[in-house]
Structures are given as structure tokens and as C-alpha cells.
Short mmCIF file of C-alpha atoms in Angstrom, two decimals:
data_model
loop_
_atom_site.label_atom_id
_atom_site.label_comp_id
_atom_site.label_asym_id
_atom_site.label_seq_id
_atom_site.Cartn_x
_atom_site.Cartn_y
_atom_site.Cartn_z
CA MET A 75 121.21 50.28 115.07
CA THR A 76 120.85 47.15 113.19
CA PRO A 77 119.44 47.59 109.77
CA PRO A 78 115.26 46.02 109.52
CA SER A 79 117.09 43.95 106.67
CA ALA A 80 119.33 42.45 108.65
CA THR A 81 116.61 41.16 111.23
CA HIS A 82 114.88 40.37 108.67
CA ASP A 83 117.29 37.86 107.53
CA ARG A 84 118.21 36.89 111.07
CA ARG A 85 114.38 35.91 111.57
CA ARG A 86 113.83 34.06 107.80
CA PRO A 87 115.49 30.60 109.63
CA VAL A 88 112.98 30.66 112.27
CA VAL A 89 109.98 31.74 110.75
CA ILE A 90 110.95 29.09 108.13
CA ALA A 91 111.56 26.46 110.69
CA SER A 92 108.55 27.29 113.11
CA TYR A 93 105.99 26.97 109.41
CA LEU A 94 108.22 23.44 108.95
CA LEU A 95 107.73 22.32 112.13
CA MET A 96 104.19 22.96 111.87
CA GLY A 97 103.54 21.33 109.09
CA VAL A 98 105.44 18.17 110.07
CA GLY A 99 103.26 18.02 113.15
CA LEU A 100 99.52 18.48 110.76
CA LEU A 101 100.98 15.87 108.76
CA GLY A 102 102.33 13.85 111.30
CA LEU A 103 99.07 13.73 113.38
CA LEU A 104 96.47 13.04 110.41
CA MET A 105 98.98 9.98 109.30
CA SER A 106 99.33 8.76 113.23
CA HIS A 107 95.22 8.87 113.49
CA LEU A 108 95.52 11.36 116.26
CA LEU A 109 93.25 13.77 113.88
CA VAL A 110 90.40 13.21 116.50
CA GLY A 111 92.74 13.94 119.74
CA LEU A 112 93.87 17.52 117.87
CA LEU A 113 89.77 18.85 117.10
CA CYS A 114 88.92 17.85 120.81
CA ALA A 115 91.94 19.93 121.87
CA CYS A 116 91.15 22.61 119.52
CA VAL A 117 87.40 22.62 120.63
CA GLY A 118 88.64 22.48 123.95
CA PHE A 119 90.32 25.11 124.79
CA LEU A 120 88.00 27.60 122.85
CA ALA A 121 84.78 25.75 125.28
CA VAL A 122 86.86 26.52 128.41
CA ARG A 123 88.57 30.41 126.73
CA TRP A 124 85.24 31.19 126.18
CA PHE A 125 83.63 30.06 129.69
CA VAL A 126 86.43 31.15 132.06
CA ARG A 127 86.01 34.64 129.61
CA ALA A 128 82.34 35.00 129.89
CA THR A 129 82.54 34.28 133.74
CA VAL A 130 84.90 36.40 134.75
CA GLY A 131 83.80 39.34 133.12
CA LEU A 132 80.65 38.66 134.96
CA ALA A 133 82.50 37.46 137.79
CA GLN A 134 84.32 41.35 137.32
CA ARG A 135 81.28 43.31 137.26
CA ARG A 136 79.14 42.25 140.25
CA LEU A 137 82.49 40.82 142.96
CA PRO A 138 84.21 43.50 144.64
CA ALA A 139 88.32 44.23 143.34
CA ARG A 140 89.76 41.83 146.76
CA LEU A 141 87.72 38.80 145.51
CA GLN A 142 88.40 38.68 141.62
CA PRO A 143 91.60 36.80 141.46
CA ARG A 144 90.25 33.86 143.72
CA ALA A 145 87.23 33.91 141.75
CA GLU A 146 89.01 33.98 138.23
CA SER A 147 91.13 30.87 140.02
CA LEU A 148 87.97 29.22 141.09
CA ILE A 149 86.46 30.03 137.67
CA LYS A 150 89.10 27.79 136.27
CA ALA A 151 88.70 25.40 137.87
CA VAL A 152 85.14 24.85 137.50
CA GLY A 153 85.73 25.39 133.47
CA ILE A 154 88.55 22.12 133.58
CA LEU A 155 85.53 20.17 136.12
CA LEU A 156 83.35 20.71 132.96
CA VAL A 157 85.45 19.78 130.11
CA VAL A 158 86.53 16.48 132.38
CA LEU A 159 83.35 15.56 133.83
CA GLY A 160 81.26 16.47 131.06
CA PRO A 161 81.81 13.55 128.97
CA LEU A 162 81.56 10.95 131.08
CA ALA A 163 78.09 12.55 132.17
CA LEU A 164 77.03 12.44 128.57
CA VAL A 165 78.11 8.78 128.07
CA ALA A 166 76.31 7.93 131.28
CA LEU A 167 73.21 8.93 129.83
CA GLY A 168 73.69 7.17 126.66
CA VAL A 169 74.13 4.07 128.49
CA SER A 170 70.94 4.77 130.59
CA GLN A 171 68.81 5.33 127.32
CA ALA A 172 70.29 3.03 125.34
CA ARG A 173 69.74 0.13 128.03
CA GLU A 174 66.60 -0.56 126.25
CA TYR A 175 67.01 -0.96 122.76
CA VAL A 176 70.59 -3.78 124.15
CA VAL A 177 67.93 -6.06 126.03
CA GLU A 178 65.57 -5.93 123.26
CA ALA A 179 68.50 -6.91 120.59
CA PRO A 180 67.44 -10.27 119.89
CA GLN A 181 64.04 -10.10 118.98
CA GLN A 182 65.01 -7.21 116.98
CA TYR A 183 67.66 -9.49 115.20
CA ARG A 184 64.87 -11.96 114.86
CA GLY A 185 62.39 -9.35 113.55
CA LEU A 186 65.20 -8.27 111.06
CA ILE A 187 65.80 -11.81 109.98
CA ASP A 188 62.25 -12.72 109.25
CA PHE A 189 61.78 -9.44 107.47
CA VAL A 190 65.14 -10.11 105.07
CA ALA A 191 63.75 -14.27 104.40
CA ARG A 192 60.77 -13.12 103.27
CA THR A 193 62.02 -10.50 100.84
CA VAL A 194 64.61 -13.30 99.84
CA LEU A 195 61.36 -15.54 98.83
CA GLU A 196 59.37 -13.03 97.17
CA LEU A 197 62.55 -12.64 95.33
CA ARG A 198 63.11 -16.48 94.67
CA GLN A 199 59.62 -16.72 93.32
CA LYS A 200 60.50 -13.70 90.76
CA LEU A 201 63.43 -14.71 89.62
CA PRO A 202 64.64 -17.55 86.97
CA PRO A 203 65.24 -20.94 88.50
CA GLU A 204 69.06 -20.55 87.73
CA LEU A 205 69.18 -17.41 89.84
CA ALA A 206 66.66 -18.05 92.25
CA ALA A 207 68.80 -21.50 93.61
CA SER A 208 71.57 -19.44 94.53
CA LEU A 209 69.57 -17.56 97.05
CA PRO A 210 69.09 -18.89 100.86
CA ALA A 211 65.55 -20.40 101.11
CA ALA A 212 64.42 -19.79 104.99
CA ALA A 213 65.60 -17.88 107.67
CA ASP A 214 67.87 -20.50 109.11
CA ASP A 215 69.94 -20.32 105.80
CA ILE A 216 69.69 -16.33 105.88
CA GLN A 217 71.48 -16.44 109.79
CA ARG A 218 73.95 -19.01 108.93
CA MET A 219 75.35 -16.30 106.42
CA VAL A 220 75.08 -13.70 108.88
CA ALA A 221 76.89 -15.95 111.29
CA ASN A 222 79.68 -17.34 109.03
CA TYR A 223 80.29 -13.50 107.34
CA LEU A 224 80.81 -12.41 111.31
CA ARG A 225 83.24 -15.26 112.18
CA ASN A 226 85.42 -14.84 109.42
CA GLU A 227 85.10 -10.74 109.92
CA ALA A 228 85.78 -11.18 113.73
CA GLY A 229 88.79 -10.16 113.04
CA THR A 230 88.43 -6.87 111.48
CA LEU A 231 85.55 -6.36 113.91
CA ALA A 232 87.69 -6.58 116.48
CA LEU A 233 90.22 -4.39 114.65
CA ALA A 234 87.69 -1.47 114.18
CA GLY A 235 86.30 -1.70 117.29
CA ARG A 236 89.26 -0.92 118.52
CA ALA A 237 89.95 1.42 116.59
CA TRP A 238 86.98 3.53 117.85
CA LEU A 239 88.04 2.93 121.31
CA ASN A 240 91.38 4.88 120.90
CA ALA A 241 89.59 7.32 118.57
CA VAL A 242 87.55 8.38 121.96
CA LEU A 243 90.21 8.10 124.44
CA HIS A 244 92.36 10.19 122.28
CA GLY A 245 89.01 12.67 121.97
CA TYR A 246 89.22 12.44 125.50
CA VAL A 247 92.63 13.42 126.07
CA GLY A 248 92.07 16.03 123.69
CA LEU A 249 90.12 17.80 125.12
CA ILE A 250 91.51 17.86 129.12
CA VAL A 251 94.40 19.13 127.14
CA GLY A 252 92.93 21.75 125.23
CA GLY A 253 91.30 22.68 128.72
CA LEU A 254 94.59 22.93 130.41
CA ALA A 255 95.70 25.30 127.40
CA ALA A 256 93.31 27.26 127.80
CA VAL A 257 93.77 28.14 131.81
CA ALA A 258 97.23 28.22 131.67
CA GLN A 259 99.22 31.32 132.53
CA PRO A 260 101.32 32.43 129.35
CA PRO A 261 104.91 33.17 129.50
CA GLY A 262 106.06 36.84 130.08
CA TYR A 263 108.99 36.15 127.24
CA ARG A 264 109.01 33.64 124.37
CA ARG A 265 112.16 33.07 122.63
CA PRO A 266 112.22 33.46 118.42
CA LEU A 267 111.30 29.93 117.38
CA ALA A 268 108.64 29.72 120.49
CA SER A 269 106.95 33.16 119.28
CA GLU A 270 106.83 31.68 115.89
CA LEU A 271 105.03 28.61 116.56
CA HIS A 272 102.58 30.34 118.65
CA GLN A 273 101.94 32.59 115.32
CA ARG A 274 101.32 29.34 113.67
CA ILE A 275 99.01 28.05 116.18
CA THR A 276 97.33 30.77 116.85
CA THR A 277 96.36 31.24 113.03
CA PHE A 278 95.28 27.69 113.03
CA GLY A 279 92.91 28.09 115.74
CA MET A 280 91.76 30.78 113.98
CA ALA A 281 90.94 28.74 111.15
CA PHE A 282 89.22 26.03 112.81
CA LYS A 283 87.01 28.94 114.58
CA GLN A 284 85.92 29.54 111.14
CA ILE A 285 85.27 26.63 110.20
CA VAL A 286 83.53 25.64 113.62
CA ALA A 287 80.98 28.42 112.84
CA ALA A 288 80.46 27.55 109.16
CA GLN A 289 79.73 23.99 110.87
CA PHE A 290 77.54 25.20 113.07
CA TRP A 291 75.29 26.48 109.86
CA ILE A 292 75.42 22.85 108.35
CA ALA A 293 74.31 21.13 111.64
CA ALA A 294 71.39 23.63 111.80
CA PHE A 295 70.39 22.63 108.31
CA ASN A 296 71.18 18.90 108.85
CA THR A 297 69.27 18.85 112.04
CA ALA A 298 66.43 21.14 110.58
CA LEU A 299 65.84 18.48 107.96
CA THR A 300 65.78 15.65 110.06
CA ALA A 301 63.53 17.60 112.43
CA VAL A 302 61.06 17.43 109.51
CA PHE A 303 62.01 13.83 108.93
CA LEU A 304 60.85 12.66 112.14
CA LEU A 305 58.26 14.90 112.96
CA LEU A 306 56.24 15.24 109.42
CA VAL A 307 57.13 12.44 107.07
CA LEU A 308 57.36 9.39 109.48
CA PRO A 309 54.03 10.02 110.98
CA LEU A 310 52.30 9.97 107.36
CA TRP A 311 53.55 6.62 106.93
CA ASP A 312 52.26 6.04 110.68
CA ALA A 313 55.55 5.14 112.12
CA ARG A 314 57.43 7.02 115.08
CA LEU A 315 60.50 6.86 115.99
CA PRO A 316 61.57 7.00 120.57
CA TYR A 317 62.80 9.39 121.65
CA THR A 318 62.80 12.08 119.26
CA PRO A 319 63.83 15.47 120.71
CA ALA A 320 66.72 13.63 121.88
CA LEU A 321 67.45 12.55 118.70
CA ILE A 322 67.24 15.66 117.06
CA THR A 323 69.24 16.97 119.77
CA PHE A 324 71.37 14.68 118.71
CA THR A 325 71.67 15.17 115.21
CA PHE A 326 72.47 18.92 115.95
CA VAL A 327 75.82 17.91 118.55
CA ALA A 328 77.22 15.46 116.25
CA GLY A 329 76.43 17.66 113.31
CA LEU A 330 79.37 19.89 114.88
CA VAL A 331 81.86 17.63 113.64
CA PRO A 332 82.83 17.76 109.94
CA ILE A 333 81.13 15.07 108.08
CA VAL A 334 81.57 12.28 110.90
CA GLY A 335 79.14 13.60 112.50
CA ASN A 336 76.47 12.78 109.71
CA LEU A 337 77.77 8.98 109.64
CA VAL A 338 77.56 8.98 113.14
CA CYS A 339 73.94 9.84 113.58
CA ASN A 340 73.37 7.70 109.83
CA VAL A 341 74.08 4.81 112.79
CA VAL A 342 72.64 5.94 115.35
CA LEU A 343 69.00 7.18 113.74
CA THR A 344 69.43 3.93 111.57
CA LEU A 345 69.43 1.64 114.64
CA VAL A 346 66.63 3.44 116.09
CA GLY A 347 64.73 3.17 113.29
CA LEU A 348 65.72 -0.87 113.10
CA SER A 349 63.56 -1.00 116.84
CA VAL A 350 60.66 0.08 114.96
CA SER A 351 60.28 -1.89 111.87
CA PRO A 352 62.94 -2.75 109.38
CA VAL A 353 61.19 -0.45 107.09
CA THR A 354 61.29 2.66 109.05
CA ALA A 355 65.16 1.63 109.36
CA ALA A 356 65.44 1.49 105.44
CA ALA A 357 63.68 5.06 104.84
CA CYS A 358 66.04 6.14 107.50
CA LEU A 359 69.08 5.00 105.56
CA VAL A 360 67.97 6.23 102.39
CA PHE A 361 67.30 9.77 103.83
CA LEU A 362 70.37 10.08 106.29
CA ILE A 363 72.66 8.73 103.04
CA LEU A 364 70.96 11.65 100.61
CA ILE A 365 71.40 14.27 103.71
CA HIS A 366 74.95 12.86 103.56
CA LYS A 367 75.43 13.50 100.18
CA ALA A 368 74.27 16.98 99.93
CA GLU A 369 75.79 17.74 102.48
CA TYR A 370 79.48 17.45 100.45
CA VAL A 371 78.24 20.42 98.47
CA ILE A 372 76.60 22.28 101.28
CA ASN A 373 79.82 21.79 103.71
CA ALA A 374 81.91 23.34 100.71
CA LYS A 375 80.17 26.26 100.00
CA VAL A 376 79.43 27.57 103.43
CA VAL A 377 83.10 26.86 104.48
CA GLY A 378 84.34 28.22 101.61
CA ARG A 379 82.39 31.59 101.70
CA ARG A 380 83.29 31.88 105.40
CA THR A 381 86.69 31.43 105.07
CA HIS A 382 87.08 33.66 101.78
CA MET A 383 88.01 30.24 99.26
CA ALA A 384 85.80 29.10 96.10
CA VAL A 385 83.42 26.32 96.27
CA TRP A 386 86.08 24.36 93.08
CA GLU A 387 88.68 25.13 95.52
CA LEU A 388 87.51 23.03 98.84
CA LEU A 389 85.58 20.41 97.06
CA SER A 390 89.27 19.53 95.09
CA VAL A 391 91.24 19.43 98.21
CA MET A 392 88.51 17.32 99.83
CA PHE A 393 88.70 14.87 96.99
CA VAL A 394 92.22 14.65 96.93
CA ALA A 395 92.12 14.78 100.62
CA GLU A 396 89.85 12.04 101.04
CA THR A 397 91.90 9.87 98.24
CA LEU A 398 95.29 10.02 100.12
CA PHE A 399 94.25 9.69 104.10
CA GLY A 400 90.42 8.25 103.88
CA PRO A 401 87.69 9.97 105.64
CA ALA A 402 90.29 11.67 108.33
CA GLY A 403 91.50 13.40 105.30
CA LEU A 404 88.17 14.26 104.42
CA VAL A 405 87.39 15.78 107.43
CA ALA A 406 90.72 17.23 107.92
CA ALA A 407 91.09 18.72 104.41
CA PRO A 408 88.42 22.09 105.14
CA LEU A 409 90.18 23.04 107.95
CA PHE A 410 94.21 22.29 106.74
CA TYR A 411 93.00 24.38 103.65
CA ALA A 412 92.13 26.97 105.75
CA TYR A 413 94.76 27.58 107.85
CA LEU A 414 97.27 27.03 105.15
CA LYS A 415 95.87 29.72 103.26
CA LYS A 416 95.48 31.91 106.17
CA GLU A 417 99.87 31.57 105.41
CA LEU A 418 99.64 32.09 102.28
CA GLU A 419 97.32 35.78 102.86
CA ALA A 420 99.65 36.86 106.26
CA ALA A 421 102.60 36.36 103.68
CA GLN A 422 101.01 38.08 100.85
CA LEU A 423 101.56 35.05 98.76
CA VAL A 424 98.19 34.78 97.31
#
């Protein structure tokens, strides 16, 4: 019989190799701008797994035993179809709802330019002559400044648009990969390295579930504040945004994505506010920036409580990750640090 110490010594290189592969893989995904794909793969996996388990459990209670295998296969296929077709349906719905804003965009642009021109004219009248001379004198001058800026930044804007498109495609592929992994039949036997990697991935999935649960409450908080702003604060100023129920729902759904979801809400609500008036757009932007700043601390507090991390730990990790990797590091910091701490706790090192 092999002594336990000898078995432990033989497993140690395999365990170390699994830690190294997991760490290199996560860091490589972050540096390769594939974080969106990783997060969407986790979301697709959890969503399809939850759907299949809930529906199969219902089928087992309602259907005879001879029909249950066929029903399970059908349920798995439906889960994959929901993951594949659901995002496409949301995109189609968003395009149909945004058609009005696209048609009215030139008129909104002219209104914005006129508003800026009036504001600049008032500043020219109040500022000293030497400072006022540096400001544009009319709407035509402002329009030329905007056109020149867009012409000079055309390459940067094109790269930003391509980056967003790549992120959307990576996210869509990640959803499909996660959904397929959720319904895949697990192997009957795993070799040592595969078994250790499966353990690493399982621990990472547990950390992701905790982060998602915490982000749910953060999204609910953001949605409640946004609903108060749209339904109570803006009407006090005789300003109402169109599609308010849809905007509140979108705030909650987008808020489930840490940090970035709040930024997307900022852009969407500001653009919708711009369709009402520039003043309304400015009010939306200021309000949402305040929410974004508050979310930085709230995120650390809520996530820290659910993942047993101190607020100062998570804030420090988020700060360092944002400095090193930019916005992607800020999004990944809570998840990666929660996973790291789970591994350290499992090894009884902390």
C-alpha cells in the first residue's frame, strides 16, 4: 500500500501545474482583451445549467420515466437555442426601438449645436475680452470645430468602434461556449491534470456565482435610484424621458455587469435625455456620474461581504488592477481576487 505522503508528493507537481495553467490562462484572457468572452461564457454556463436543472426537475415530476430521457435531451436543446437566439432577439428589439432616435439625430444635433452656441455667446459677454477672443463666435464656428475634431480623431473612433464590435462578438461566442459546456456530458474518468484543472474551474465558478449574487443587489440599488430620478426628480422639472419603463429595465440588466454596465447605462440614458433637451441630457449625465462614483464603494462593500473580503482589500485590488489593465482590470479585479482567495482558503494558507 502506497503511503499517503508518497501519494501527496506525486500529486504536488500536478497541482502546481494546474495552478500555473489557471493563472496563466486568466492573465492571458485579460491581456488578450477576452474578458468579455470569459464573463459571458460563465453567464451562459450558469443560465443554461439553471434552466436545464429547473426544467428537468419539473419534467421528472410530471412525465413518466420512459419519456424523461427524451425530454431531457429536448430541454438541453431548448436551453442552447435560448442562448443562441436570445441575444439576437434583444438586438433586433433594440434596433427597432432606436429607429426613431436615428431618424431624429440630425435635428437633435442641430439643437445641441444651437444650445452650445448660446451658452458660448453668454460666456463671451461675461468673460474678459482677451479670454472671450479664444471662444467661437457662432454656431457655424462650433460646427467646424466639431467636424475638425471628428476628422482628426477618425482613426481613434474607428479603432474604438472595432474594439466594441469585437467585444460583442466575443461575448456572443462566449455565451454559446458556456451554454454548450453546461449541457456537455461529463467524462467518466479524468486524468490527474484534467481532474485538478476541473477543480480550479469549479472554484472559479463558485467565485463567479458569489460575484453575480452581489452584483444583483448592486444592480437593484442602481435601478431603484434611477427609477426615482426618472419617475420623480425629472417630472419636478417638467422633463420626462420616453420609454421610461424600458430604460429602468435596461438599467437593471446592464447593472448586472460590474462597472461597465453602469457606464453603458450612462451613455444610453444621456442619449435619450438628449432627445428631450440638452439640459435634460446634462442632468442625466451628472446624476449617473454620481451613481457611478457611489457604485465604486458600494461594489467593494457588497462584494466584500458576500465573498468574505474586507472593503479595503477589494478597493486596493480594484485600484491596482485598473492602473495595470485599465477598465478591464477594474471589472476583473473582484472576480479574480475572490477566486484567488478561495484557492488560498482551500489550501489553508489564509
